[in-house]
mmCIF file of C-alpha atoms in Angstrom:
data_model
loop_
_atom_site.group_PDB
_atom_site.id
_atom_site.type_symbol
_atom_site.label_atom_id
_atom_site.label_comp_id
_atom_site.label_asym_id
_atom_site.label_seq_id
_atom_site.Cartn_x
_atom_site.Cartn_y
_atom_site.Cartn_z
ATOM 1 C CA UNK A 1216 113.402 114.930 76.737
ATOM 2 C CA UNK A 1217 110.593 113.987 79.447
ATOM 3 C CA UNK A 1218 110.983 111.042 80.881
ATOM 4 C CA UNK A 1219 106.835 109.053 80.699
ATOM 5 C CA UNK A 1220 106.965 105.823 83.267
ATOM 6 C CA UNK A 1221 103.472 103.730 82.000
ATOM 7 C CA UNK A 1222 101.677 106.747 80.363
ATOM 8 C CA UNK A 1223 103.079 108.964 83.831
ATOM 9 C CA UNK A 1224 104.940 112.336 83.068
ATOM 10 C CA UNK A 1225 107.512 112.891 85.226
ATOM 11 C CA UNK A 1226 108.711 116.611 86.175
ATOM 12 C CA UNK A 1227 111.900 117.137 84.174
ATOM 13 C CA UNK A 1228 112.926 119.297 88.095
ATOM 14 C CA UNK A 1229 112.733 115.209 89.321
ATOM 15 C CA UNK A 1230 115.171 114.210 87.416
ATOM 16 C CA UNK A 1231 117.273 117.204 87.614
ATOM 17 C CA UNK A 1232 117.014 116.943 91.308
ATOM 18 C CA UNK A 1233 118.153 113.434 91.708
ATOM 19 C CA UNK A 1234 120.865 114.284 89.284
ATOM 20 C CA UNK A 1235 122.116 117.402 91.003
ATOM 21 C CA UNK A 1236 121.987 115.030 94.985
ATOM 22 C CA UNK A 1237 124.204 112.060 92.990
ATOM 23 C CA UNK A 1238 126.581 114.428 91.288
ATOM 24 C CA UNK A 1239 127.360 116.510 94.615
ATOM 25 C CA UNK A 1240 127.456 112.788 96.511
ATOM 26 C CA UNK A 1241 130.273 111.930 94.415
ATOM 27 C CA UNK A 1242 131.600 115.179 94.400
ATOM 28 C CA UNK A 1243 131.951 115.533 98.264
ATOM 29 C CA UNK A 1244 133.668 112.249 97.884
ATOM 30 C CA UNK A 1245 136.402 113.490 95.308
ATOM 31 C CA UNK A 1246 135.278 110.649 93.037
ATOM 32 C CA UNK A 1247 134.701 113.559 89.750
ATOM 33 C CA UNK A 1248 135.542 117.459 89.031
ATOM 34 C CA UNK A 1249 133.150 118.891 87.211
ATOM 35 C CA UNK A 1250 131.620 117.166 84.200
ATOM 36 C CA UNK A 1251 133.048 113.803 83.066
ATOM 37 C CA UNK A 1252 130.570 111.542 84.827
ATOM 38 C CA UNK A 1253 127.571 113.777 84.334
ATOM 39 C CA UNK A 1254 126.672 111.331 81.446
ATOM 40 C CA UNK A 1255 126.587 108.141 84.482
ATOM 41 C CA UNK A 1256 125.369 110.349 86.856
ATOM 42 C CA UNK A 1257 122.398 110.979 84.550
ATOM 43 C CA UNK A 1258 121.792 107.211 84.054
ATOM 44 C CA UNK A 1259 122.129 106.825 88.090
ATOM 45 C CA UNK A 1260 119.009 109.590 88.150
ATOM 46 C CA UNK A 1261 116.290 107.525 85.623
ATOM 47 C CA UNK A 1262 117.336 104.500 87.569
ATOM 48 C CA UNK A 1263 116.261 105.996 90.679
ATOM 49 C CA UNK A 1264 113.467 107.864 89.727
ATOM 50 C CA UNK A 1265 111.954 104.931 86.952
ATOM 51 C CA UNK A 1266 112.161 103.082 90.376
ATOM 52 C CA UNK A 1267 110.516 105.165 92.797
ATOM 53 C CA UNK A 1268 107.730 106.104 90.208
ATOM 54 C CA UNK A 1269 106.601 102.685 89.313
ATOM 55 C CA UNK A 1270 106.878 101.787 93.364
ATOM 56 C CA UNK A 1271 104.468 104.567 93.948
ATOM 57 C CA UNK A 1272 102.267 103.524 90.874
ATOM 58 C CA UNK A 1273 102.068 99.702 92.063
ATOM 59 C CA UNK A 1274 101.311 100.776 95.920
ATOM 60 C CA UNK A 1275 98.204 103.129 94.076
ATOM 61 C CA UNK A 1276 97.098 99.846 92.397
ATOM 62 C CA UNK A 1277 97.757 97.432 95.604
ATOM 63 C CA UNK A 1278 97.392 100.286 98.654
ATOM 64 C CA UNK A 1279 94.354 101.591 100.376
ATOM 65 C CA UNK A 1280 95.273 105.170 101.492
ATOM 66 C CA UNK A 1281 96.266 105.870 104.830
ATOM 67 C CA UNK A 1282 93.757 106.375 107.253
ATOM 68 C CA UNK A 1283 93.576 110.700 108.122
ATOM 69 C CA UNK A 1284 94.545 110.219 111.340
ATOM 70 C CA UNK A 1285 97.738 108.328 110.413
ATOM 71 C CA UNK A 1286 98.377 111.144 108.301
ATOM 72 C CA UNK A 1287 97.857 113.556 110.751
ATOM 73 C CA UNK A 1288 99.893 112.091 113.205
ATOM 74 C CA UNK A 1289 102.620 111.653 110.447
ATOM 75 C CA UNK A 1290 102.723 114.869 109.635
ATOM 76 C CA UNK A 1291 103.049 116.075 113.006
ATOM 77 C CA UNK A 1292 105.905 114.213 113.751
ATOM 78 C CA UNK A 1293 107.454 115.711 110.611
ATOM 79 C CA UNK A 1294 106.960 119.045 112.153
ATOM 80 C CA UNK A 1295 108.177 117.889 115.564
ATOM 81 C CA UNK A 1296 111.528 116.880 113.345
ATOM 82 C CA UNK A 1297 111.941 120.272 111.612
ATOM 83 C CA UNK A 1298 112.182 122.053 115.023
ATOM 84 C CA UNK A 1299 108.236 123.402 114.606
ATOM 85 C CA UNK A 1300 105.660 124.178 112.273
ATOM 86 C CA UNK A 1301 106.968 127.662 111.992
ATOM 87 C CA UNK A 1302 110.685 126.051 110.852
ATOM 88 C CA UNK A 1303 108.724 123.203 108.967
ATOM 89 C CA UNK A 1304 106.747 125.480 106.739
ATOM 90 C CA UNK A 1305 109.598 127.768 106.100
ATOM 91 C CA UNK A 1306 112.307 124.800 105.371
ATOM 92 C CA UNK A 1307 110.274 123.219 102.804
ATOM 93 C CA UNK A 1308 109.354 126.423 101.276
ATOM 94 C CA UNK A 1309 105.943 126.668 101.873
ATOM 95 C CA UNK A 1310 102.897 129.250 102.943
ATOM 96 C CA UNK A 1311 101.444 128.069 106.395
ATOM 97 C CA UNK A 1312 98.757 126.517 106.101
ATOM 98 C CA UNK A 1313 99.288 125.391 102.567
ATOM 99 C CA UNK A 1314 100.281 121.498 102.819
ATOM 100 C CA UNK A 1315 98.442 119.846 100.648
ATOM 101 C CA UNK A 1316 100.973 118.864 98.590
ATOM 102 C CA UNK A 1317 103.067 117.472 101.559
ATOM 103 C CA UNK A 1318 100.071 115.830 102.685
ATOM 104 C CA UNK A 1319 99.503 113.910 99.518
ATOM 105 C CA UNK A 1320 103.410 113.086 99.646
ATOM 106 C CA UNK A 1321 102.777 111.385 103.116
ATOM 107 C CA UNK A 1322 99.995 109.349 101.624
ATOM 108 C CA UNK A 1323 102.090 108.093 98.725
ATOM 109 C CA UNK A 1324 105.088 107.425 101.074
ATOM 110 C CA UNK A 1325 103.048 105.943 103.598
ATOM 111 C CA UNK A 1326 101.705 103.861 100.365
ATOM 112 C CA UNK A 1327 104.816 102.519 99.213
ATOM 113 C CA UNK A 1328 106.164 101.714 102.942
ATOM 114 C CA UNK A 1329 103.365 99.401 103.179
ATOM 115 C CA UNK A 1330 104.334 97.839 99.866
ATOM 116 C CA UNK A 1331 107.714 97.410 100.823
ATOM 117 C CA UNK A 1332 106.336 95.519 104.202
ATOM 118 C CA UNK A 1333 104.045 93.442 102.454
ATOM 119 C CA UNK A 1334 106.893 92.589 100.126
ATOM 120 C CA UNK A 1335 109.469 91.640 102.370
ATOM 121 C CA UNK A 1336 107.051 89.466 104.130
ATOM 122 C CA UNK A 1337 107.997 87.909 107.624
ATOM 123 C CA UNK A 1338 111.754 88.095 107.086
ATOM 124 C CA UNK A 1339 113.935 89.258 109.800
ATOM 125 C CA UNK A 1340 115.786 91.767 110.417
ATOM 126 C CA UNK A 1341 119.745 91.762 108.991
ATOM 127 C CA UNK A 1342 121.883 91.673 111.611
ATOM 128 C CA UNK A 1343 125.739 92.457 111.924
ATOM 129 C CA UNK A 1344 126.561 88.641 113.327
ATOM 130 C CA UNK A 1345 128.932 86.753 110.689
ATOM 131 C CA UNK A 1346 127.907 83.550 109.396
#
């Protein structure tokens, strides 16, 4: 059954994907064998997802996009971490040339990481001392 988050359709390969990362978490762990948790590990993936979607949706509302050459210097730096365009491209299974998609990803992350500042106001840091 699709999962719809305020009138959004989310792709079913979402969900699937977020299920298939916590399942092999836990199963790297020894915490399950095979399918007995797949029913929490399912709940565990709508959490997650419910969450990220309506973050994104309330950082379209609240977030002026990126300026281009943010976005351009973002996605350079992705490159530089991928070992090179050439190993970029190819890792996230793409044509060169073709990033559209990843550059409209960059915008929505770089979206919701200035919702997340705005939220957590002036507030510092965590730190390790012990109270």
């Amino acid at each position: 059954m699709p999962l719809t988050i305020n009138g959004e359709l989310v792709d079913e390969g979402l969900l699937d994907a977020e299920f298939s990362q916590i399942k092999a978490h836990f199963e790297q762990q020894a915490n399950v064998s095979c399918c007995e948790r797949d029913d929490e590990f399912m709940g565990y993936a709508k959490e997650n997802i419910i969450a990220r979607v309506l973050l994104s949706q309330k950082a379209k509302q609240t977030i002026e996009d990126p300026a281009p050459k943010n976005v351009d210097q973002h996605l350079e730096k992705l490159k530089e971490e991928y070992g090179g365009e050439e190993s970029f491209y190819f890792k996230l299974g793409i044509a060169p040339g073709n990033e559209e998609q990843v550059r409209k990803d960059i915008i929505e992350s770089m979206r919701v990481d200035s919702l997340i500042d705005q939220a957590s106001g002036d507030f510092p840091e965590p730190s390790n001392a012990v109270i």
